[in-house]
Coordinates of C-alpha atoms in Angstrom, one line a residue:
M109 CA -0.6 40.9 -43.9
S110 CA -2.3 42.6 -40.9
S111 CA -2.0 41.4 -37.4
T112 CA -5.7 40.3 -37.6
E113 CA -4.9 38.1 -40.5
K114 CA -3.1 34.9 -39.7
A115 CA -1.3 32.8 -42.2
E116 CA -2.8 29.4 -42.3
K117 CA -0.3 26.7 -42.4
P118 CA -1.2 23.7 -44.4
K119 CA -2.1 20.7 -42.2
P120 CA 0.4 17.9 -42.6
E121 CA -1.1 14.8 -44.0
N122 CA -1.3 11.9 -41.5
S123 CA 1.6 9.6 -41.8
K124 CA 1.2 5.9 -42.5
A125 CA 2.0 5.2 -38.8
E126 CA -0.8 7.5 -37.6
K127 CA -3.3 5.9 -40.0
E128 CA -2.6 2.4 -38.7
K129 CA -4.5 1.9 -35.5
P130 CA -3.1 -0.7 -33.1
K131 CA -4.9 -3.9 -33.3
P132 CA -6.7 -4.9 -30.0
E133 CA -4.7 -7.5 -28.2
K134 CA -6.3 -10.9 -28.7
K135 CA -6.9 -12.8 -25.5
K136 CA -5.6 -16.2 -25.1
A137 CA -8.3 -18.9 -24.9
P138 CA -8.7 -20.2 -21.4
T139 CA -6.9 -23.4 -20.5
K140 CA -8.7 -26.6 -19.7
V141 CA -7.5 -26.2 -16.1
Q142 CA -9.0 -22.7 -15.9
L143 CA -12.3 -23.8 -17.4
E144 CA -12.5 -26.7 -15.0
K145 CA -11.7 -24.5 -12.1
W146 CA -14.4 -21.9 -13.1
S147 CA -17.0 -24.5 -13.5
S148 CA -16.2 -26.0 -10.0
S149 CA -18.0 -23.1 -8.2
I150 CA -19.1 -19.6 -8.6
N151 CA -16.6 -18.6 -5.9
A152 CA -13.8 -20.0 -7.9
L153 CA -15.0 -18.1 -11.0
L154 CA -15.4 -14.8 -9.2
S155 CA -12.0 -15.1 -7.5
D156 CA -10.2 -15.3 -10.8
P157 CA -9.9 -12.1 -12.8
D158 CA -9.7 -14.1 -16.0
G159 CA -12.7 -16.0 -15.0
V160 CA -14.7 -12.9 -14.3
E161 CA -13.6 -11.5 -17.7
A162 CA -14.7 -14.7 -19.4
F163 CA -18.0 -14.7 -17.6
R164 CA -18.7 -11.1 -18.4
A165 CA -17.9 -11.8 -22.1
F166 CA -20.3 -14.7 -22.0
L167 CA -23.0 -12.4 -20.5
L168 CA -22.4 -9.8 -23.2
E169 CA -22.8 -12.5 -25.8
M170 CA -26.1 -13.4 -24.2
E171 CA -27.1 -9.8 -24.3
S172 CA -26.5 -9.5 -28.0
E173 CA -29.7 -11.4 -28.4
G174 CA -31.7 -9.1 -26.0
E175 CA -31.5 -5.9 -24.0
E176 CA -28.2 -4.2 -23.4
G177 CA -27.1 -4.5 -19.7
E178 CA -29.8 -7.2 -19.0
F179 CA -27.3 -9.7 -17.6
T180 CA -24.0 -7.7 -17.1
K181 CA -25.7 -5.5 -14.6
Y182 CA -25.5 -8.3 -12.1
I183 CA -21.8 -9.0 -12.4
D184 CA -21.1 -5.2 -12.6
F185 CA -23.0 -4.7 -9.3
Y186 CA -21.1 -7.6 -7.7
L187 CA -17.7 -6.3 -8.8
E188 CA -18.5 -2.7 -7.6
C189 CA -19.4 -4.1 -4.2
E190 CA -16.1 -5.9 -4.1
K191 CA -14.2 -2.6 -5.0
Y192 CA -16.2 -0.8 -2.3
K193 CA -15.1 -3.4 0.3
A194 CA -11.5 -3.2 -0.8
R195 CA -11.5 0.6 -0.5
F196 CA -13.2 0.4 2.8
K197 CA -10.6 -2.0 4.0
E198 CA -7.9 0.5 3.0
L199 CA -9.7 3.2 4.9
E200 CA -10.0 1.0 7.9
D201 CA -6.3 0.2 7.8
T202 CA -5.6 3.9 7.5
A203 CA -7.9 4.7 10.5
K204 CA -6.1 2.1 12.6
Q205 CA -2.7 3.6 11.6
I206 CA -3.9 7.1 12.5
F207 CA -5.1 5.8 15.8
E208 CA -1.8 4.1 16.6
D209 CA 0.3 7.1 15.5
Y210 CA -1.7 9.9 17.1
L211 CA -4.4 8.7 19.5
A212 CA -3.1 5.5 21.3
V213 CA -1.9 6.1 24.8
G214 CA 1.9 6.5 24.6
A215 CA 1.9 7.1 20.8
D216 CA 5.0 8.8 19.5
K217 CA 2.9 11.7 18.1
E218 CA 0.1 11.5 20.7
V219 CA -2.4 14.4 20.5
G220 CA -4.8 15.3 23.3
T221 CA -8.4 14.4 22.5
G222 CA -10.1 14.9 25.8
G223 CA -10.8 11.2 26.4
K224 CA -12.1 10.4 22.9
S225 CA -9.0 8.3 22.1
V226 CA -10.1 5.3 24.2
E227 CA -13.6 5.4 22.7
I228 CA -12.2 5.5 19.1
G229 CA -9.8 2.7 19.9
D230 CA -12.5 0.5 21.3
K231 CA -14.7 1.2 18.3
L232 CA -12.0 0.4 15.8
E233 CA -11.1 -2.8 17.7
E234 CA -14.6 -4.1 18.2
K235 CA -16.4 -3.0 15.0
G236 CA -13.8 -1.5 12.6
L237 CA -15.3 1.2 10.5
E238 CA -19.0 0.9 10.1
G239 CA -20.4 0.6 6.6
V240 CA -18.2 -2.1 5.1
T241 CA -21.2 -4.5 5.2
L242 CA -23.6 -1.9 3.7
F243 CA -24.1 -3.9 0.5
D244 CA -23.6 -7.5 1.8
E245 CA -27.2 -8.6 1.7
P246 CA -28.0 -7.3 -1.8
Q247 CA -24.6 -8.6 -3.0
K248 CA -25.4 -12.1 -1.6
K249 CA -28.7 -12.1 -3.4
V250 CA -27.2 -11.0 -6.7
K251 CA -24.4 -13.6 -6.3
Q252 CA -27.1 -16.3 -5.7
K253 CA -29.1 -15.0 -8.8
L254 CA -25.9 -15.4 -10.9
A255 CA -25.2 -18.8 -9.4
D256 CA -28.7 -20.1 -10.0
G257 CA -29.1 -19.1 -13.6
L258 CA -26.4 -17.3 -15.6
Y259 CA -23.5 -19.2 -14.0
I260 CA -25.2 -22.6 -14.8
N261 CA -25.5 -21.5 -18.5
F262 CA -21.8 -20.4 -18.4
C263 CA -20.8 -23.9 -17.0
L264 CA -22.8 -25.6 -19.7
D265 CA -21.0 -23.5 -22.3
I266 CA -17.6 -24.5 -20.7
K267 CA -18.6 -28.2 -20.9
K268 CA -19.4 -27.8 -24.6
R269 CA -15.9 -26.2 -25.1
L270 CA -14.3 -29.1 -23.2
K271 CA -16.5 -31.6 -25.0
L272 CA -17.5 -33.2 -21.7

């Protein structure tokens, strides 16, 4: 056999273990206490990861009768804003630590900045990093839209489940 010809090895047949795909983990049904909590306020629902997941599943179910993304876009936007705020908070904490380590008067690792240190320190103290509130208004409006319509339907569905 020449160097340009390569011997083809027979491909091993998939073993039984490879053919069996793991079954998706079935979620536990929410407890009565969880359902009651979620139906108490939209804030209670949105602060509970299980509640958000259940609400999103409910919205997906509603979408199965209509346009894909028609309802989930609202919860997705809300959640993305929350992630943005969390990342921003981490950045703000990092900025404050950098200031304390390098720019604050008397810092262990103080670096000369030609007078900018005080300005930066004042800005961090008074305002924090600018931009964390960038999406606050649209997020409030979306939250209200969720609360006024979709959340009400979700609560009605919960009440059916609880047979209230």
